[in-house]
CSV table of C-alpha atoms and ligand atoms in Angstrom, one decimal:
chain,number,residue,atom,x,y,z
P,1,MET,CA,6.2,1.8,-10.3
P,2,TRP,CA,9.2,1.9,-8.4
P,3,ARG,CA,9.5,-0.3,-5.1
P,4,GLY,CA,12.3,1.5,-3.5
P,5,GLU,CA,10.9,2.1,0.2
P,6,THR,CA,14.2,2.4,2.1
P,7,THR,CA,15.3,5.9,2.6
P,8,SER,CA,18.3,7.7,3.4
P,9,MET,CA,19.1,10.3,6.1
P,10,SER,CA,18.2,12.8,3.7
P,11,ASN,CA,15.0,11.0,2.9
P,12,GLN,CA,16.0,10.1,-0.6
P,13,LYS,CA,14.6,6.6,-1.7
P,14,LEU,CA,17.2,4.0,-1.8
P,15,TYR,CA,17.0,0.8,-3.9
P,16,ASN,CA,17.9,-2.9,-4.0
P,17,VAL,CA,19.9,-3.3,-7.1
P,18,ALA,CA,21.1,-6.3,-9.0
P,19,VAL,CA,24.0,-6.4,-11.6
P,20,VAL,CA,23.5,-9.5,-13.4
P,21,GLY,CA,27.0,-10.2,-15.4
P,22,ALA,CA,28.6,-8.4,-12.7
P,23,THR,CA,32.2,-9.7,-13.3
P,24,GLY,CA,32.1,-9.2,-17.3
P,25,ALA,CA,33.7,-6.1,-19.2
P,26,VAL,CA,30.0,-4.3,-19.3
P,27,GLY,CA,29.1,-5.3,-15.5
P,28,GLU,CA,32.4,-3.8,-14.3
P,29,GLN,CA,31.7,-0.3,-16.0
P,30,ILE,CA,28.2,-0.6,-14.5
P,31,ILE,CA,29.4,-1.2,-11.0
P,32,LYS,CA,32.0,1.7,-11.6
P,33,LEU,CA,29.2,4.0,-13.1
P,34,LEU,CA,26.9,3.2,-10.2
P,35,GLU,CA,29.7,4.3,-7.6
P,36,GLU,CA,31.0,7.4,-9.4
P,37,ARG,CA,27.4,8.8,-9.7
P,38,ASP,CA,26.6,7.6,-6.1
P,39,PHE,CA,23.1,6.0,-7.1
P,40,PRO,CA,20.9,5.8,-4.3
P,41,ILE,CA,21.3,2.1,-3.4
P,42,ASN,CA,20.2,0.4,-0.3
P,43,ARG,CA,21.9,-3.0,-1.2
P,44,LEU,CA,23.9,-3.8,-4.3
P,45,LYS,CA,23.7,-7.6,-5.3
P,46,LEU,CA,26.4,-8.8,-7.8
P,47,LEU,CA,25.4,-11.7,-9.9
P,48,SER,CA,27.2,-14.0,-12.3
P,49,SER,CA,27.7,-17.7,-13.5
P,50,ALA,CA,28.7,-20.5,-11.0
P,51,ARG,CA,32.1,-19.8,-12.7
P,52,SER,CA,32.7,-16.3,-10.9
P,53,ALA,CA,30.3,-17.2,-7.7
P,54,GLY,CA,32.5,-16.4,-4.4
P,55,LYS,CA,34.8,-13.7,-5.9
P,56,THR,CA,34.6,-10.7,-4.3
P,57,VAL,CA,34.3,-7.2,-5.6
P,58,VAL,CA,34.8,-3.7,-3.8
P,59,PHE,CA,32.0,-1.3,-4.0
P,60,LYS,CA,32.5,2.0,-2.2
P,61,GLY,CA,35.0,0.4,0.1
P,62,ARG,CA,33.0,-2.8,1.1
P,63,GLU,CA,33.6,-5.9,-0.2
P,64,ILE,CA,30.5,-7.8,-1.9
P,65,THR,CA,30.6,-11.2,-2.6
P,66,VAL,CA,29.4,-12.4,-6.0
P,67,GLU,CA,26.5,-15.0,-6.3
P,68,GLU,CA,25.1,-17.3,-8.7
P,69,ALA,CA,22.2,-15.9,-10.7
P,70,THR,CA,19.0,-17.8,-10.1
P,71,PRO,CA,15.3,-16.8,-10.1
P,72,ASP,CA,15.3,-16.4,-6.4
P,73,SER,CA,18.3,-14.0,-6.5
P,74,PHE,CA,15.7,-11.6,-7.5
P,75,GLU,CA,13.7,-11.6,-4.6
P,76,GLY,CA,13.3,-7.9,-3.1
P,77,ILE,CA,15.1,-6.4,-6.0
P,78,ASP,CA,14.0,-3.0,-7.4
P,79,ILE,CA,16.4,-2.7,-10.3
P,80,ALA,CA,18.1,-5.5,-12.1
P,81,LEU,CA,20.7,-4.2,-14.7
P,82,PHE,CA,21.4,-7.2,-17.3
P,83,SER,CA,24.5,-7.8,-19.1
P,84,ALA,CA,25.1,-11.4,-19.1
P,85,GLY,CA,24.2,-12.2,-22.6
P,86,GLY,CA,20.9,-12.6,-24.8
P,87,ASP,CA,20.4,-15.9,-23.6
P,88,VAL,CA,21.0,-15.1,-19.5
P,89,SER,CA,18.4,-12.2,-20.0
P,90,LYS,CA,15.9,-14.6,-21.4
P,91,ALA,CA,16.0,-17.0,-18.9
P,92,LEU,CA,16.1,-14.8,-15.8
P,93,ALA,CA,14.6,-11.2,-16.7
P,94,PRO,CA,11.0,-12.9,-16.5
P,95,HIS,CA,11.7,-14.0,-12.8
P,96,ALA,CA,13.1,-10.9,-11.9
P,97,VAL,CA,9.9,-9.1,-13.2
P,98,GLU,CA,7.8,-11.9,-11.6
P,99,ARG,CA,9.5,-10.8,-8.1
P,100,GLY,CA,8.5,-7.0,-8.7
P,101,ALA,CA,11.9,-6.0,-10.1
P,102,ILE,CA,12.1,-3.4,-12.9
P,103,CYS,CA,14.9,-5.2,-15.7
P,104,ILE,CA,17.1,-2.9,-17.7
P,105,ASP,CA,18.4,-4.9,-20.3
P,106,ASN,CA,21.8,-4.5,-22.3
P,107,THR,CA,21.4,-7.7,-24.5
P,108,ASN,CA,19.8,-8.2,-27.7
P,109,ALA,CA,17.1,-10.4,-25.8
P,110,PHE,CA,13.9,-8.4,-26.0
P,111,ARG,CA,14.9,-5.5,-28.1
P,112,MET,CA,12.7,-5.9,-30.8
P,113,ASP,CA,9.6,-7.4,-28.8
P,114,THR,CA,6.5,-5.1,-29.5
P,115,ASP,CA,6.0,-5.1,-25.7
P,116,THR,CA,9.6,-3.7,-24.7
P,117,PRO,CA,10.6,-0.4,-24.9
P,118,LEU,CA,13.6,0.4,-26.2
P,119,VAL,CA,15.3,3.2,-25.0
P,120,VAL,CA,18.2,6.0,-25.4
P,121,PRO,CA,17.7,8.4,-22.8
P,122,GLU,CA,18.9,11.1,-25.0
P,123,VAL,CA,16.4,10.3,-27.7
P,124,ASN,CA,13.3,8.8,-26.2
P,125,ILE,CA,13.1,8.4,-22.5
P,126,GLU,CA,9.6,9.1,-22.0
P,127,LYS,CA,9.2,5.5,-23.6
P,128,ALA,CA,10.6,4.2,-20.5
P,129,ASN,CA,7.2,4.6,-18.7
P,130,GLU,CA,5.5,2.3,-21.2
P,131,HIS,CA,7.3,-0.7,-19.7
P,132,LYS,CA,5.9,-4.0,-18.5
P,133,GLY,CA,8.8,-4.8,-16.1
P,134,ILE,CA,11.7,-4.9,-19.0
P,135,ILE,CA,13.3,-1.8,-20.8
P,136,ALA,CA,15.8,-2.5,-23.3
P,137,ASN,CA,18.7,-0.5,-24.5
P,138,PRO,CA,20.2,-0.9,-28.1
P,139,ASN,CA,23.4,-2.2,-29.3
P,140,CYS,CA,26.2,-0.1,-28.2
P,141,SER,CA,26.9,1.2,-32.0
P,142,THR,CA,23.2,2.1,-32.5
P,143,ILE,CA,23.2,4.0,-29.1
P,144,GLN,CA,26.1,6.0,-30.0
P,145,MET,CA,24.7,6.6,-33.5
P,146,VAL,CA,20.9,8.0,-32.4
P,147,ALA,CA,22.3,9.8,-29.9
P,148,ALA,CA,24.5,12.1,-32.5
P,149,LEU,CA,21.6,11.9,-35.1
P,150,LYS,CA,18.7,13.0,-32.7
P,151,PRO,CA,19.5,16.7,-32.9
P,152,LEU,CA,20.3,16.7,-36.6
P,153,TYR,CA,17.0,15.1,-37.2
P,154,ASP,CA,15.2,17.8,-35.0
P,155,ARG,CA,17.1,20.4,-37.0
P,156,TYR,CA,17.4,19.1,-40.6
P,157,GLY,CA,15.5,15.7,-40.9
P,158,ILE,CA,17.1,12.8,-42.2
P,159,SER,CA,16.6,10.6,-45.2
P,160,ARG,CA,19.0,7.9,-45.2
P,161,ILE,CA,22.1,6.9,-42.8
P,162,ILE,CA,25.3,5.3,-44.2
P,163,VAL,CA,27.1,3.6,-41.5
P,164,SER,CA,30.6,2.5,-41.0
P,165,THR,CA,31.6,1.1,-37.6
P,166,TYR,CA,35.2,0.5,-36.3
P,167,GLN,CA,34.8,-1.3,-32.8
P,168,ALA,CA,37.2,-2.3,-29.9
P,169,VAL,CA,37.7,-5.8,-29.2
P,170,SER,CA,36.1,-5.0,-25.9
P,171,GLY,CA,32.8,-5.5,-27.5
P,172,ALA,CA,33.3,-9.2,-27.6
P,173,GLY,CA,34.0,-9.2,-23.9
P,174,SER,CA,36.4,-10.0,-21.2
P,175,ARG,CA,37.9,-13.1,-22.7
P,176,ALA,CA,38.2,-11.3,-26.0
P,177,ILE,CA,40.3,-8.5,-24.2
P,178,ASP,CA,42.7,-11.3,-22.8
P,179,GLU,CA,43.0,-12.8,-25.9
P,180,LEU,CA,44.0,-9.3,-27.2
P,181,LEU,CA,46.5,-8.7,-24.8
P,182,ARG,CA,48.2,-12.4,-25.0
P,183,GLN,CA,48.1,-12.3,-28.9
P,184,THR,CA,49.9,-8.9,-28.7
P,185,ARG,CA,52.6,-10.4,-26.1
P,186,ASP,CA,53.1,-13.6,-28.9
P,187,VAL,CA,53.4,-11.6,-31.7
P,188,LEU,CA,56.2,-9.3,-30.0
P,189,ASP,CA,58.0,-12.2,-28.8
P,190,GLY,CA,58.0,-13.4,-32.2
P,191,LYS,CA,55.7,-16.6,-31.2
P,192,GLU,CA,52.7,-17.4,-33.3
P,193,ALA,CA,49.4,-15.9,-32.3
P,194,LYS,CA,46.5,-18.3,-31.6
P,195,PRO,CA,43.1,-17.1,-32.2
P,196,GLU,CA,40.3,-18.9,-30.2
P,197,ILE,CA,37.6,-15.8,-29.6
P,198,LEU,CA,37.1,-13.4,-32.6
P,199,PRO,CA,34.8,-13.0,-34.7
P,200,VAL,CA,32.4,-15.1,-32.9
P,201,GLY,CA,32.8,-17.5,-30.4
P,202,SER,CA,30.4,-20.2,-31.9
P,203,LEU,CA,32.2,-20.2,-35.3
P,204,PRO,CA,34.6,-22.6,-36.2
P,205,VAL,CA,37.0,-20.2,-38.0
P,206,LYS,CA,39.0,-17.6,-35.9
P,207,HIS,CA,41.0,-14.6,-36.9
P,208,GLN,CA,43.9,-13.1,-35.1
P,209,ILE,CA,43.1,-9.8,-33.5
P,210,ALA,CA,46.5,-8.4,-32.5
P,211,PHE,CA,47.8,-5.6,-34.9
P,212,ASN,CA,44.8,-6.6,-37.1
P,213,ALA,CA,41.1,-5.4,-37.9
P,214,ILE,CA,38.6,-7.9,-38.6
P,215,PRO,CA,35.9,-6.7,-40.8
P,216,GLN,CA,32.8,-8.9,-39.3
P,217,ILE,CA,30.9,-8.7,-35.9
P,218,ASP,CA,28.9,-11.5,-35.3
P,219,LYS,CA,27.5,-14.1,-37.6
P,220,PHE,CA,26.2,-13.5,-41.3
P,221,GLN,CA,22.7,-13.6,-41.9
P,222,ASP,CA,21.1,-14.8,-45.0
P,223,ASN,CA,20.8,-11.7,-46.4
P,224,GLY,CA,24.5,-10.9,-46.6
P,225,TYR,CA,24.6,-8.6,-43.4
P,226,THR,CA,25.9,-9.7,-40.3
P,227,LEU,CA,23.9,-9.7,-37.2
P,228,GLU,CA,25.5,-6.5,-35.9
P,229,GLU,CA,24.8,-4.7,-39.1
P,230,MET,CA,20.9,-5.9,-38.9
P,231,LYS,CA,20.9,-5.1,-35.4
P,232,MET,CA,21.6,-1.4,-36.1
P,233,VAL,CA,19.3,-1.2,-39.1
P,234,ARG,CA,16.0,-2.9,-36.8
P,235,GLU,CA,16.9,-1.2,-34.0
P,236,THR,CA,17.3,2.4,-35.6
P,237,LYS,CA,13.9,1.9,-37.3
P,238,LYS,CA,12.1,0.8,-34.1
P,239,LEU,CA,13.7,3.7,-32.0
P,240,TRP,CA,13.0,6.5,-35.0
P,241,ALA,CA,9.5,5.3,-35.2
P,242,THR,CA,9.1,6.4,-31.6
P,243,ILE,CA,10.4,9.7,-32.4
P,244,ARG,CA,8.4,10.3,-35.4
P,245,SER,CA,4.7,9.5,-33.4
P,246,LYS,CA,5.6,12.0,-31.1
U,1,LIG,N1,24.0,-2.8,-25.3
U,1,LIG,C1,25.3,-2.5,-25.2
U,1,LIG,O1,25.7,-1.2,-25.3
U,1,LIG,C2,26.3,-3.6,-25.1
U,1,LIG,C3,25.7,-4.8,-24.5
U,1,LIG,N2,26.6,-5.8,-24.3
U,1,LIG,C4,25.7,-7.2,-23.7
U,1,LIG,O2,26.2,-7.4,-22.4
U,1,LIG,C5,26.8,-8.9,-22.7
U,1,LIG,C6,27.8,-9.2,-21.7
U,1,LIG,O3,29.0,-8.2,-22.6
U,1,LIG,P1,30.3,-8.4,-21.7
U,1,LIG,O4,30.4,-7.6,-20.3
U,1,LIG,O5,31.6,-7.5,-22.7
U,1,LIG,O6,30.5,-9.9,-21.7
U,1,LIG,P2,32.0,-10.7,-20.7
U,1,LIG,O7,32.0,-12.2,-21.4
U,1,LIG,O8,33.0,-9.8,-20.5
U,1,LIG,O9,31.0,-10.8,-19.4
U,1,LIG,C7,29.9,-11.7,-19.3
U,1,LIG,C8,29.2,-11.9,-18.4
U,1,LIG,O10,28.0,-12.4,-18.0
U,1,LIG,C9,28.4,-13.3,-17.0
U,1,LIG,N3,27.6,-14.6,-17.4
U,1,LIG,C10,27.8,-15.6,-18.4
U,1,LIG,N4,27.0,-16.7,-18.3
U,1,LIG,C11,26.1,-16.6,-17.4
U,1,LIG,C12,25.1,-17.3,-16.7
U,1,LIG,N5,24.5,-18.5,-17.2
U,1,LIG,N6,24.4,-16.8,-15.7
U,1,LIG,C13,24.6,-15.5,-15.2
U,1,LIG,N7,25.7,-14.8,-15.5
U,1,LIG,C14,26.6,-15.3,-16.4
U,1,LIG,C15,29.5,-13.5,-16.8
U,1,LIG,O11,29.9,-14.2,-15.2
U,1,LIG,P3,31.3,-15.1,-15.2
U,1,LIG,O12,32.2,-14.6,-14.6
U,1,LIG,O13,30.8,-16.1,-14.1
U,1,LIG,O14,31.6,-15.9,-16.5
U,1,LIG,C16,30.2,-12.2,-17.1
U,1,LIG,O15,30.0,-11.6,-15.7
U,1,LIG,C17,26.9,-9.1,-24.2
U,1,LIG,O16,26.7,-10.5,-24.1
U,1,LIG,C18,25.7,-8.2,-24.8
U,1,LIG,O17,24.6,-8.7,-24.9
U,1,LIG,C19,27.9,-5.8,-24.5
U,1,LIG,C20,28.0,-4.7,-24.9
U,1,LIG,C21,27.8,-3.7,-25.3
U,2,LIG,N1,28.8,-4.4,-30.9
U,2,LIG,C1,29.5,-5.1,-29.6
U,2,LIG,C2,28.7,-6.0,-28.7
U,2,LIG,C3,27.3,-5.5,-28.5
U,2,LIG,O1,26.7,-4.1,-28.5
U,2,LIG,O2,26.4,-6.6,-28.6
U,2,LIG,P1,24.9,-6.7,-28.0
U,2,LIG,O3,24.0,-6.1,-29.4
U,2,LIG,O4,24.3,-8.1,-27.8
U,2,LIG,O5,24.7,-5.7,-27.2
U,2,LIG,C4,30.7,-6.1,-30.3
U,2,LIG,O6,31.5,-5.3,-30.7
U,2,LIG,O7,30.2,-7.3,-30.7
């Protein structure tokens, strides 16, 4: 399945890897981890929107220029790591698959698709082998929760899960992190803290995050739960079904 043909001096396969959303809060961490873990990379392509194209990022001491992500960006790519939001994944991952890349998607674009395995390595890594080009990972809260629950489930079984999460501002992206910093400075300087991002970019009402906790992540759904809460419910059920059917 893997297309990595190039080999290193030690005969290890090397892969052409693309990071989509490379300039974001998640993308930055992905790049850091690829470096820290010495992932066997032949060529690393860093992709963003046109806004960040031309910026440079240092990887293993070498400057890499960020490029705008387009369908042709995935020509010759073996592994594409997506974290640029669901709309970007929906628009570009099919083009990457068409060009032979395996996409690891961090967004919610394909998580509930029946054709897309939803994988947390500590829980159901074997599901990854069933991919048709895209492997999704769950919402960040779901990942942490199921990783902790799996050994308990194996040993004791679980009949019900009651969940409360307390999530960092970073979950809302780099603009939200900047807003927290800006508001914190403003509050400490005795100025008004202007909220522009949280709880959800697309909603008109915004709340201050500095020195505050906002009891809402993402939009409320018709059933009264927020999308974040429903993601945890649905994704956990999908994952758990794979464990039960083992
Ligand atoms: N599964 C998980 O555990 C988690 C997944 N996520 C997912 O990752 C996504 C990114 O999160 P985060 O890094 O915090 O967000 P940020 O807002 O910090 O970063 C967004 C990134 O996406 C890029 N981007 C935006 N629009 C486009 C476009 N049209 N084409 C290509 N690239 C684009 C941005 O590039 P530019 O600099 O040009 O704007 C930037 O690199 C989230 O939307 C979410 O789907 C997030 C948290 C946890
Ligand atoms: N839970 C995160 C973000 C996240 O994980 O989003 P997604 O489900 O799109 O990966 C937040 O604080 O907003």
